[in-house]
Coordinates of C-alpha atoms in Angstrom, one line a residue:
M79 CA -13.9 -39.0 -17.0
K80 CA -16.9 -39.0 -19.3
K81 CA -15.7 -40.8 -22.4
I82 CA -18.1 -42.1 -25.2
F83 CA -16.1 -44.4 -27.4
Y84 CA -17.7 -45.4 -30.7
L85 CA -15.2 -48.2 -31.4
L86 CA -17.7 -50.7 -29.8
A87 CA -20.5 -49.3 -31.9
I88 CA -18.5 -49.7 -35.1
T89 CA -17.6 -53.3 -34.2
A90 CA -21.1 -54.3 -33.4
F91 CA -22.3 -52.7 -36.6
V92 CA -19.8 -54.7 -38.6
F93 CA -20.9 -58.0 -37.2
T94 CA -24.7 -57.3 -37.3
S95 CA -25.2 -55.4 -40.5
C96 CA -25.7 -56.8 -44.0
N97 CA -24.5 -53.6 -45.6
P98 CA -21.1 -53.4 -47.3
L99 CA -18.2 -52.1 -45.2
E100 CA -18.0 -48.8 -47.1
D101 CA -21.6 -48.1 -46.0
V102 CA -20.7 -48.7 -42.3
I103 CA -17.8 -46.2 -42.6
S104 CA -20.0 -43.6 -44.2
E105 CA -22.6 -43.9 -41.4
V106 CA -19.9 -43.8 -38.8
D107 CA -18.4 -40.6 -40.3
A108 CA -21.9 -39.1 -40.2
L109 CA -22.4 -40.1 -36.7
T110 CA -19.1 -38.6 -35.4
E111 CA -19.4 -35.4 -37.4
N112 CA -22.3 -34.4 -35.2
D113 CA -21.6 -36.4 -32.0
K114 CA -17.9 -36.0 -30.9
L115 CA -16.2 -37.6 -28.0
V116 CA -16.8 -35.9 -24.6
D117 CA -14.1 -35.6 -22.0
D118 CA -13.4 -33.5 -18.9
L119 CA -9.8 -32.5 -19.3
V120 CA -7.4 -31.4 -16.6
L121 CA -4.2 -30.2 -17.9
T122 CA -1.2 -27.9 -17.2
L123 CA 0.4 -26.1 -20.1
T124 CA 4.0 -27.0 -20.9
D125 CA 7.0 -24.9 -22.2
E126 CA 6.2 -26.5 -25.6
D127 CA 2.5 -25.4 -25.4
Y128 CA 3.6 -21.8 -24.7
E129 CA 5.9 -22.0 -27.8
T130 CA 2.9 -23.2 -29.8
L131 CA 1.0 -20.1 -28.6
D132 CA 3.9 -17.8 -29.5
L133 CA 4.4 -16.8 -25.9
S134 CA 8.1 -16.3 -25.8
F135 CA 8.2 -15.5 -22.1
G136 CA 6.4 -18.8 -21.2
N137 CA 3.4 -17.2 -19.6
F138 CA 0.4 -15.2 -20.2
S139 CA 0.5 -11.5 -19.5
S140 CA -3.1 -11.3 -18.4
N141 CA -6.1 -13.6 -17.7
E142 CA -7.8 -12.0 -20.7
D143 CA -5.0 -13.2 -23.0
A144 CA -5.6 -16.6 -21.6
R145 CA -9.3 -16.5 -22.2
N146 CA -8.6 -15.4 -25.8
L147 CA -5.8 -17.8 -26.7
I148 CA -6.5 -21.1 -25.0
P149 CA -9.8 -21.9 -26.8
G150 CA -8.1 -22.0 -30.1
F151 CA -5.3 -24.1 -28.6
L152 CA -7.8 -26.6 -27.2
S153 CA -9.6 -26.9 -30.6
D154 CA -6.2 -27.5 -32.4
T155 CA -5.0 -30.0 -29.7
Y156 CA -8.2 -31.8 -29.2
P157 CA -10.2 -31.7 -32.3
Q158 CA -12.1 -34.9 -31.5
L159 CA -13.7 -33.3 -28.4
G160 CA -17.0 -31.4 -28.4
V161 CA -20.6 -32.2 -27.3
T162 CA -23.1 -35.0 -27.6
Y163 CA -26.7 -34.3 -28.6
L164 CA -30.1 -35.5 -27.6
P165 CA -32.5 -36.7 -30.3
N166 CA -34.3 -33.4 -30.2
G167 CA -31.0 -31.6 -31.0
E168 CA -30.3 -30.3 -27.5
I169 CA -26.8 -30.7 -26.1
N170 CA -26.6 -33.8 -23.8
Q171 CA -23.1 -33.7 -22.6
S172 CA -20.3 -31.2 -23.4
S173 CA -16.6 -31.4 -23.0
S174 CA -14.8 -29.3 -20.3
A175 CA -11.2 -28.4 -19.6
L176 CA -9.6 -27.2 -16.5
V177 CA -6.4 -25.6 -17.6
T178 CA -3.5 -24.5 -15.4
Y179 CA -1.2 -21.9 -16.8
K180 CA 1.5 -19.5 -15.8
L181 CA 0.3 -15.9 -15.3
F182 CA 2.5 -12.8 -15.0
S183 CA 1.1 -11.3 -11.9
P184 CA 3.1 -8.3 -10.6
I185 CA 1.9 -6.3 -7.6
K186 CA -0.6 -3.8 -8.7
F187 CA 0.4 -0.2 -7.9
D188 CA -2.0 2.7 -8.0
S189 CA -2.4 6.1 -6.5
Y190 CA -5.4 8.1 -5.4
T191 CA -6.0 11.5 -4.0
V192 CA -9.1 11.8 -1.7
T193 CA -11.7 14.3 -3.0
D194 CA -14.1 16.6 -1.2
A195 CA -16.9 14.3 -2.2
D196 CA -15.1 11.3 -0.7
Y197 CA -14.9 13.1 2.7
T198 CA -18.6 14.0 2.4
A199 CA -19.5 10.4 1.6
L200 CA -17.6 9.2 4.7
D201 CA -18.9 12.1 6.9
L202 CA -15.2 13.0 7.7
T203 CA -13.1 16.1 7.1
S204 CA -9.8 14.2 7.4
L205 CA -8.3 10.7 7.6
N206 CA -6.5 10.1 10.9
N207 CA -6.6 6.4 11.9
S208 CA -6.9 2.9 10.6
S209 CA -10.7 3.0 10.8
D210 CA -10.8 6.1 8.6
F211 CA -8.5 4.7 6.0
N212 CA -10.2 1.4 5.7
A213 CA -13.6 3.1 5.3
L214 CA -12.0 5.2 2.4
F215 CA -10.7 2.0 0.8
D216 CA -13.9 0.2 1.2
L217 CA -15.6 3.0 -0.5
K218 CA -13.3 3.6 -3.4
F219 CA -11.5 0.2 -3.8
P220 CA -13.9 -2.5 -2.7
S221 CA -12.7 -5.4 -4.8
E222 CA -8.9 -5.2 -4.9
E223 CA -6.8 -8.3 -4.5
Q224 CA -4.5 -8.9 -1.6
G225 CA -1.1 -7.3 -2.1
T226 CA -2.4 -4.3 -4.1
V227 CA -0.4 -1.2 -3.3
I228 CA -1.9 2.3 -3.3
D229 CA -0.2 5.6 -2.6
L230 CA -2.9 7.6 -0.9
T231 CA -2.9 11.5 -0.7
Y232 CA -5.2 12.8 1.9
K233 CA -5.9 15.5 4.4
T234 CA -5.0 14.7 8.1
E235 CA -4.6 16.4 11.4
P236 CA -1.0 17.7 12.1
T237 CA 1.2 15.9 14.5
I238 CA 0.9 18.0 17.7
L239 CA 3.2 17.3 20.7
E240 CA 1.4 17.6 24.1
Y241 CA 3.3 19.5 26.8
T242 CA 2.2 20.6 30.2
L243 CA 4.3 23.2 32.1
N244 CA 5.8 21.9 35.4
D245 CA 7.2 23.7 38.5
E246 CA 10.8 24.0 36.9
D247 CA 9.3 25.7 33.8
Y248 CA 7.5 28.4 35.9
D249 CA 10.8 28.9 37.9
L250 CA 12.7 29.4 34.6
V251 CA 10.4 32.4 33.6
G252 CA 10.0 34.0 37.0
N253 CA 6.6 32.5 37.9
G254 CA 7.8 30.0 40.5
R255 CA 6.2 31.4 43.5
F256 CA 2.7 30.3 42.4
D257 CA 3.6 28.1 39.5
N258 CA 1.1 29.7 37.1
F259 CA 0.5 32.8 34.9
D260 CA -1.5 35.6 36.4
I261 CA -4.1 36.7 33.9
R262 CA -6.1 39.1 36.0
A263 CA -7.1 42.5 34.5
G264 CA -4.1 44.8 34.7
R265 CA -1.5 42.1 35.2
A266 CA 1.3 41.6 32.5
E267 CA 0.3 38.1 31.7
E268 CA -3.3 39.2 30.8
D269 CA -1.6 39.9 27.4
L270 CA -1.5 36.6 25.5
E271 CA 1.7 37.6 23.8
V272 CA 3.5 37.9 27.2
R273 CA 2.4 34.3 27.9
R274 CA 3.6 33.2 24.5
T275 CA 7.1 34.7 25.0
K276 CA 7.4 33.0 28.4
I277 CA 6.3 29.7 26.8
Q278 CA 8.8 30.3 24.0
T279 CA 11.6 30.5 26.5
I280 CA 10.4 27.3 28.2
L281 CA 10.3 25.4 25.0
L282 CA 13.5 26.6 23.6
N283 CA 15.2 25.5 26.8
N284 CA 13.5 22.1 27.0
F285 CA 13.7 21.2 23.3
P286 CA 16.9 22.7 21.8
D287 CA 17.0 20.3 18.9
A288 CA 13.4 20.6 17.7
E289 CA 12.9 21.0 14.0
F290 CA 11.2 24.0 12.4
G291 CA 7.5 23.2 11.9
T292 CA 7.2 21.3 15.1
K293 CA 3.9 21.9 16.7
Y294 CA 3.0 21.9 20.4
R295 CA -0.2 22.0 22.4
V296 CA 1.0 23.7 25.7
T297 CA -1.2 23.2 28.7
Y298 CA -0.5 25.8 31.6
E299 CA -2.1 27.0 34.8
A300 CA -3.5 30.5 35.1
F301 CA -5.0 32.6 37.7
D302 CA -7.9 34.9 37.1
G303 CA -9.3 34.9 40.6
S304 CA -9.3 31.2 40.7
T305 CA -7.1 28.6 39.1
V306 CA -7.8 27.5 35.6
D307 CA -6.1 25.4 33.0
L308 CA -5.5 27.0 29.6
E309 CA -4.0 25.8 26.3
L310 CA -1.8 27.5 23.8
L311 CA -1.1 25.9 20.4
V312 CA 2.2 27.0 19.0
Q313 CA 4.5 26.2 16.1
L314 CA 8.3 26.4 15.9
E315 CA 9.4 28.9 13.1
E316 CA 12.4 30.5 11.9
N317 CA 13.1 34.3 12.1
P318 CA 12.7 35.8 8.7
T319 CA 15.6 37.8 7.3
D320 CA 15.4 41.5 6.1
P321 CA 14.8 41.2 2.3
A322 CA 16.7 44.5 1.7
L323 CA 19.9 43.0 3.4
T324 CA 19.6 39.4 2.0
T325 CA 21.6 37.7 -0.8
T326 CA 20.6 34.3 -2.1
Y327 CA 23.4 32.2 -3.5
T328 CA 23.9 28.6 -4.7
L329 CA 27.3 27.1 -4.4
Q330 CA 29.1 26.5 -7.7
D331 CA 31.7 24.1 -8.8
E332 CA 34.6 26.5 -8.2
D333 CA 33.3 27.1 -4.6
Y334 CA 33.5 23.4 -3.8
E335 CA 37.0 23.3 -5.4
L336 CA 37.9 26.2 -3.1
I337 CA 37.2 24.2 0.0
G338 CA 38.5 20.8 -1.1
N339 CA 35.2 19.3 -2.1
G340 CA 35.8 19.5 -5.9
Q341 CA 35.8 15.8 -6.6
Y342 CA 32.1 15.4 -6.1
D343 CA 31.0 19.1 -5.8
N344 CA 28.9 18.5 -2.6
F345 CA 29.2 18.1 1.2
D346 CA 29.3 14.5 2.5
I347 CA 26.8 14.4 5.4
R348 CA 26.9 10.6 6.0
D349 CA 27.2 9.9 9.8
S350 CA 30.9 9.0 9.6
S351 CA 31.9 12.2 7.7
P352 CA 33.1 15.3 9.5
E353 CA 30.7 17.3 7.3
A354 CA 27.8 15.6 9.1
D355 CA 28.5 18.4 11.7
V356 CA 26.6 21.5 10.5
E357 CA 29.5 23.6 12.1
V358 CA 32.1 22.1 9.8
R359 CA 29.9 23.0 6.8
R360 CA 29.4 26.5 8.2
E361 CA 33.2 27.0 8.5
K362 CA 33.7 26.0 4.8
I363 CA 30.7 28.1 3.6
E364 CA 32.2 31.0 5.5
T365 CA 35.5 30.5 3.6
I366 CA 33.6 30.7 0.3
L367 CA 31.7 33.9 1.4
L368 CA 34.7 35.6 2.6
N369 CA 36.2 34.8 -0.8
N370 CA 33.3 35.8 -2.9
Y371 CA 32.0 38.8 -1.0
P372 CA 35.0 40.8 0.3
D373 CA 32.8 44.0 0.7
A374 CA 30.2 42.4 2.8
V375 CA 28.7 44.7 5.5
A376 CA 28.0 43.7 8.9
G377 CA 24.2 42.8 9.3
E378 CA 23.8 41.4 5.9
F379 CA 22.2 37.9 5.4
Y380 CA 23.2 35.2 3.0
V381 CA 20.8 32.3 2.1
I382 CA 23.1 29.6 0.8
T383 CA 21.9 26.6 -1.2
Y384 CA 24.3 23.6 -1.4
D385 CA 24.5 20.0 -2.5
T386 CA 25.0 17.0 -0.1
F387 CA 25.3 13.3 -0.2
D388 CA 23.7 11.1 2.6
G389 CA 24.9 7.7 1.3
V390 CA 21.7 7.2 -0.8
N391 CA 20.4 10.5 -2.0
R392 CA 21.6 13.9 -2.8
P393 CA 19.6 16.4 -0.7
I394 CA 19.8 19.9 -1.5
L395 CA 20.0 22.0 1.8
T396 CA 19.9 25.6 2.8
M397 CA 21.9 27.5 5.3
I398 CA 21.1 31.1 6.4
L399 CA 24.0 33.1 7.7
Q400 CA 24.6 36.7 8.9
F401 CA 27.8 38.6 8.6
D402 CA 28.9 40.3 11.9
G403 CA 31.8 42.1 10.3
T404 CA 34.2 39.3 10.8
N405 CA 32.5 35.9 10.7
Y406 CA 29.4 34.4 9.1
N407 CA 27.1 33.0 11.9
I408 CA 24.2 30.6 11.4
F409 CA 21.0 32.6 11.7
D410 CA 18.6 30.2 13.2
V411 CA 17.1 32.1 16.1
K412 CA 13.9 30.3 16.8
V413 CA 10.6 31.8 17.8
Y414 CA 7.2 30.5 18.6
A415 CA 4.2 32.0 16.8
I416 CA 0.6 31.5 17.8
Y417 CA -0.4 28.6 15.6
T418 CA -4.0 28.3 14.2
F419 CA -4.9 24.7 13.7
A420 CA -5.2 23.5 10.1
L421 CA -5.4 20.2 8.3
V422 CA -2.2 19.2 6.4
E423 CA -1.8 17.1 3.2
N424 CA 0.0 13.8 3.4
T425 CA 0.9 10.9 1.1
M426 CA 1.2 7.5 2.5
R427 CA 1.6 4.0 1.0
F428 CA -0.9 1.4 1.9
T429 CA -1.1 -2.3 1.0
L430 CA -4.1 -4.7 1.3
T431 CA -3.5 -7.6 3.6
D432 CA -6.4 -8.6 5.8
E433 CA -7.2 -4.8 5.7
W434 CA -5.3 -1.8 4.4
N435 CA -2.1 -1.0 6.3
A436 CA 1.3 0.5 5.6
P437 CA 3.7 -2.2 4.5
I438 CA 6.4 -3.4 6.9
T439 CA 9.6 -1.5 6.5
F440 CA 13.0 -1.9 8.2
T441 CA 15.1 0.3 10.7
P442 CA 18.9 0.7 10.1
E443 CA 19.4 -1.9 12.8
E444 CA 17.1 -4.4 11.0
Y445 CA 18.8 -3.9 7.7
E446 CA 22.1 -4.6 9.4
L447 CA 20.7 -7.7 11.2
L448 CA 19.5 -9.1 7.9
G449 CA 22.8 -8.6 6.1
G450 CA 22.1 -5.2 4.7
S451 CA 23.6 -1.8 5.4
S452 CA 22.5 0.2 8.4
R453 CA 24.5 3.2 7.1
F454 CA 22.7 3.2 3.8
R455 CA 19.5 1.6 4.9
N456 CA 19.2 -0.9 2.1
F457 CA 20.0 -4.3 1.0
S458 CA 22.2 -5.4 -2.0
G459 CA 23.4 -8.4 -3.7
D460 CA 21.0 -11.2 -4.6
V461 CA 17.3 -10.5 -4.3
A462 CA 16.3 -14.1 -3.7
E463 CA 18.8 -14.3 -0.8
T464 CA 17.4 -11.0 0.7
E465 CA 13.9 -12.4 0.5
R466 CA 15.0 -15.6 2.1
K467 CA 16.3 -13.7 5.1
I468 CA 13.3 -11.5 5.3
A469 CA 11.2 -14.8 5.4
I470 CA 13.2 -16.0 8.3
Y471 CA 12.8 -12.8 10.1
L472 CA 9.1 -12.6 9.6
K473 CA 8.8 -15.9 11.4
Q474 CA 10.4 -14.2 14.4
L475 CA 8.1 -11.2 14.1
Y476 CA 5.0 -13.5 13.9
P477 CA 5.6 -16.6 16.0
F478 CA 1.9 -17.3 16.1
A479 CA 1.1 -16.9 12.3
G480 CA -1.4 -19.3 10.8
A481 CA -1.5 -20.9 7.4
E482 CA -2.5 -18.4 4.7
D483 CA -1.6 -15.3 6.9
F484 CA -0.4 -12.5 4.5
V485 CA 2.1 -9.7 5.1
A486 CA 3.4 -6.9 2.8
V487 CA 7.0 -5.8 3.0
Q488 CA 8.8 -2.8 1.5
Y489 CA 12.6 -2.3 1.4
D490 CA 15.2 -0.5 -0.4
F491 CA 17.6 -2.4 -2.6
F492 CA 20.9 -1.3 -4.2
S493 CA 21.9 -2.5 -7.6
G494 CA 23.8 0.3 -9.3
S495 CA 21.2 2.6 -7.9
V496 CA 18.6 2.4 -5.1
S497 CA 15.1 1.3 -5.8
T498 CA 12.2 0.7 -3.5
R499 CA 10.8 -3.0 -3.7
N500 CA 7.5 -4.3 -2.5
T501 CA 7.1 -8.0 -1.9
N502 CA 4.2 -9.9 -0.5
F503 CA 4.7 -12.9 1.7
V504 CA 2.2 -15.8 2.6
Y505 CA 2.6 -18.3 5.4
D506 CA 2.1 -22.0 4.5
G507 CA 2.0 -23.1 8.1
T508 CA 5.7 -23.7 8.3
V509 CA 7.6 -20.9 6.4
W510 CA 6.9 -17.4 5.0
N511 CA 7.1 -17.6 1.2
P512 CA 7.5 -14.5 -1.2
I513 CA 4.7 -14.5 -3.7
P514 CA 6.4 -14.6 -7.2
T515 CA 5.6 -12.3 -10.0
V516 CA 4.8 -15.4 -12.2
I517 CA 2.1 -17.6 -10.6
N518 CA 0.1 -20.7 -11.5
T519 CA -3.6 -20.1 -12.0
S520 CA -6.5 -22.1 -13.5
L521 CA -9.3 -21.3 -15.8
K522 CA -12.1 -23.6 -16.7
F523 CA -13.5 -23.9 -20.3
G524 CA -16.5 -25.6 -21.8
H525 CA -17.4 -26.6 -25.3
N526 CA -20.6 -25.0 -26.6
G527 CA -20.9 -27.3 -29.7
T528 CA -19.0 -25.0 -32.0
T529 CA -15.9 -23.8 -29.9
W530 CA -14.4 -23.7 -26.4
V531 CA -15.5 -20.8 -24.3
P532 CA -14.3 -19.6 -20.9
D533 CA -16.4 -20.3 -17.7
N534 CA -17.6 -16.8 -16.7
T535 CA -17.5 -17.3 -13.0
I536 CA -16.4 -14.2 -11.1
K537 CA -14.8 -14.8 -7.8
Y538 CA -15.8 -12.2 -5.2
T539 CA -15.0 -11.9 -1.5
L540 CA -17.4 -9.9 0.6
T541 CA -16.0 -6.5 1.9
N542 CA -16.8 -4.8 5.2
A543 CA -19.1 -2.4 3.2
D544 CA -20.9 -5.4 1.9
Y545 CA -21.5 -6.8 5.4
A546 CA -22.7 -3.3 6.5
L547 CA -25.1 -3.1 3.7
V548 CA -27.0 -6.1 4.9
G549 CA -26.8 -5.3 8.6
N550 CA -23.8 -7.4 9.5
G551 CA -21.3 -4.6 9.8
R552 CA -20.6 -5.1 13.5
F553 CA -18.6 -8.3 13.1
N554 CA -18.3 -8.4 9.3
N555 CA -19.4 -11.9 8.9
F556 CA -22.4 -14.2 8.7
D557 CA -23.6 -15.9 11.9
L558 CA -24.3 -19.6 11.2
R559 CA -25.2 -20.7 14.7
E560 CA -28.7 -22.2 15.0
G561 CA -31.4 -19.5 15.4
R562 CA -29.3 -16.7 14.1
D563 CA -29.9 -14.6 11.0
E564 CA -27.7 -16.6 8.7
D565 CA -28.2 -20.2 9.9
T566 CA -29.5 -21.4 6.6
V567 CA -28.1 -21.3 3.0
E568 CA -31.3 -19.7 1.8
K569 CA -30.9 -16.7 4.3
R570 CA -27.2 -16.3 3.2
L571 CA -28.4 -16.4 -0.5
A572 CA -30.9 -13.6 0.2
K573 CA -28.2 -11.3 1.7
I574 CA -25.8 -12.2 -1.1
N575 CA -28.5 -11.3 -3.7
T576 CA -28.8 -7.9 -2.1
I577 CA -25.0 -7.4 -2.3
L578 CA -24.5 -8.6 -5.8
K579 CA -27.4 -6.6 -7.1
N580 CA -26.0 -3.5 -5.4
N581 CA -22.4 -4.0 -6.6
F582 CA -23.0 -5.4 -10.0
P583 CA -26.3 -3.8 -11.3
N584 CA -25.4 -4.5 -15.0
S585 CA -24.6 -8.2 -14.7
E586 CA -26.0 -10.2 -17.7
Q587 CA -28.2 -13.2 -17.5
G588 CA -26.2 -16.4 -16.8
Q589 CA -23.4 -14.6 -15.0
K590 CA -22.0 -16.8 -12.3
Y591 CA -20.3 -15.6 -9.0
A592 CA -18.3 -17.7 -6.4
V593 CA -18.9 -15.5 -3.4
T594 CA -16.6 -16.0 -0.5
Y595 CA -17.8 -14.9 2.9
A596 CA -16.5 -15.0 6.5
F597 CA -18.7 -16.8 9.0
F598 CA -18.9 -17.5 12.7
D599 CA -20.3 -20.8 14.1
G600 CA -18.5 -20.8 17.3
S601 CA -15.2 -20.4 15.5
R602 CA -14.4 -18.3 12.5
G603 CA -13.8 -19.4 8.9
E604 CA -14.8 -18.7 5.3
L605 CA -17.1 -20.4 2.9
T606 CA -17.9 -20.0 -0.8
L607 CA -21.4 -19.9 -2.2
N608 CA -21.8 -20.4 -6.1
V609 CA -24.6 -18.6 -7.7
I610 CA -25.9 -17.7 -11.1
L611 CA -28.1 -14.9 -12.3
E612 CA -31.5 -16.3 -13.5
G613 CA -34.2 -13.8 -14.2
S614 CA -34.1 -11.1 -11.5
D615 CA -32.3 -13.2 -8.8
Y616 CA -29.2 -15.1 -8.1
V617 CA -29.8 -18.8 -7.5
L618 CA -27.7 -21.6 -6.2
Q619 CA -25.7 -23.4 -9.0

């Protein structure tokens, strides 16, 4: 520590001076008024310090609050510290303080909808893979911290199942002799609708449980004088009902009461419940309709909306039934319509780890394995115990993890109601540790002769877009091997100048940056370059 103690000066002055003692004291007072003690403090704020700062939660809510409040605390606590001056009045030495404090640092959540301008900037029309997503995030969120969560709404290609007709399929629709469709002029299958109908029969036979909206790209052989492969893009749809014969009805409390479901006024569709079977629900709804519509006419349709409980949520479902004069039958005849390809809109959650990815989630089996509920697909009880088990499980999932590896986890937790929790974990070389919402962080302050001021250094880590800007986009690092483009600090500094000037065009003189970059020198690693803006360029500190 740099400490300038004036006690020795006082002692020497007493024994060598002929002036009276009161003159000595006056001169010492004058000296220390302008030249205070200098020290480099390293301190961690205590619970008592937070009380002094009127911070009842024992932490700062933001780094900005720390920058505003700590200087006054330092002045009050260390009034003897300041700067020393040269004879010409310039500052010779100044006190510094590296202060460690508790910071409330919850995960940052954001949402964003990709605009037409974004797609144009990316030279894309939709986002469909990891490369597309990360290009978007590099464009719009280049400086986010690890662990940031963003719900992204974007256009994407629909999920299309690929299917190629086989010999059995052609047999099913009467085309087994040549195992193709004859599309020569004058033949029945020249008409695309005839082919669509046969493909419909095949798909309904092969995929009886497919959901409405499922899309298929069907490849089939055709003969037009020679054998060719053709495709038909189709979507599974539901037959519409006749509006003139259709009644829309939502079940009421008395309806549930009629069928013995009056306690909760819904259908229990959990796996263990009889009402998980749609036929059981149909029979109960039939009882209601027979009671409510005694004059129903055969051929009429009823679109019934009803409440359910699946163990977690209360989905509202719809069932379409047609009266045949005696019974109400589910009207779910499925047809395949020719489907014109179109982009769909989707919303997906991404978290920044080494790059942007969907967070880790759990299957019902994994919930059960970790002490949760496979039935309700959630955890309950103690959050800390849940995260302890997740940490153990992560070690099994990532047996070759290295120190500082980072993963984002998302899970459902029940505590009176179900909520979705996001927790980030970092590996310390031995175990995975959940990152707490209150963290220890440090900020450096310096004395300017009047008061304490924060060090203005901005920590910045280069992104993929930054490397691309300076011609290093292939490997997203600097090559430090001898003879390569970044083998000297000066060459790296020149590229970092280009990046900082591009990203922060309005930086003021004296602004400092601690720039962290990836490198390759035969192995991979990270280094940090500390620079300061002087004139028109950033120079090494």
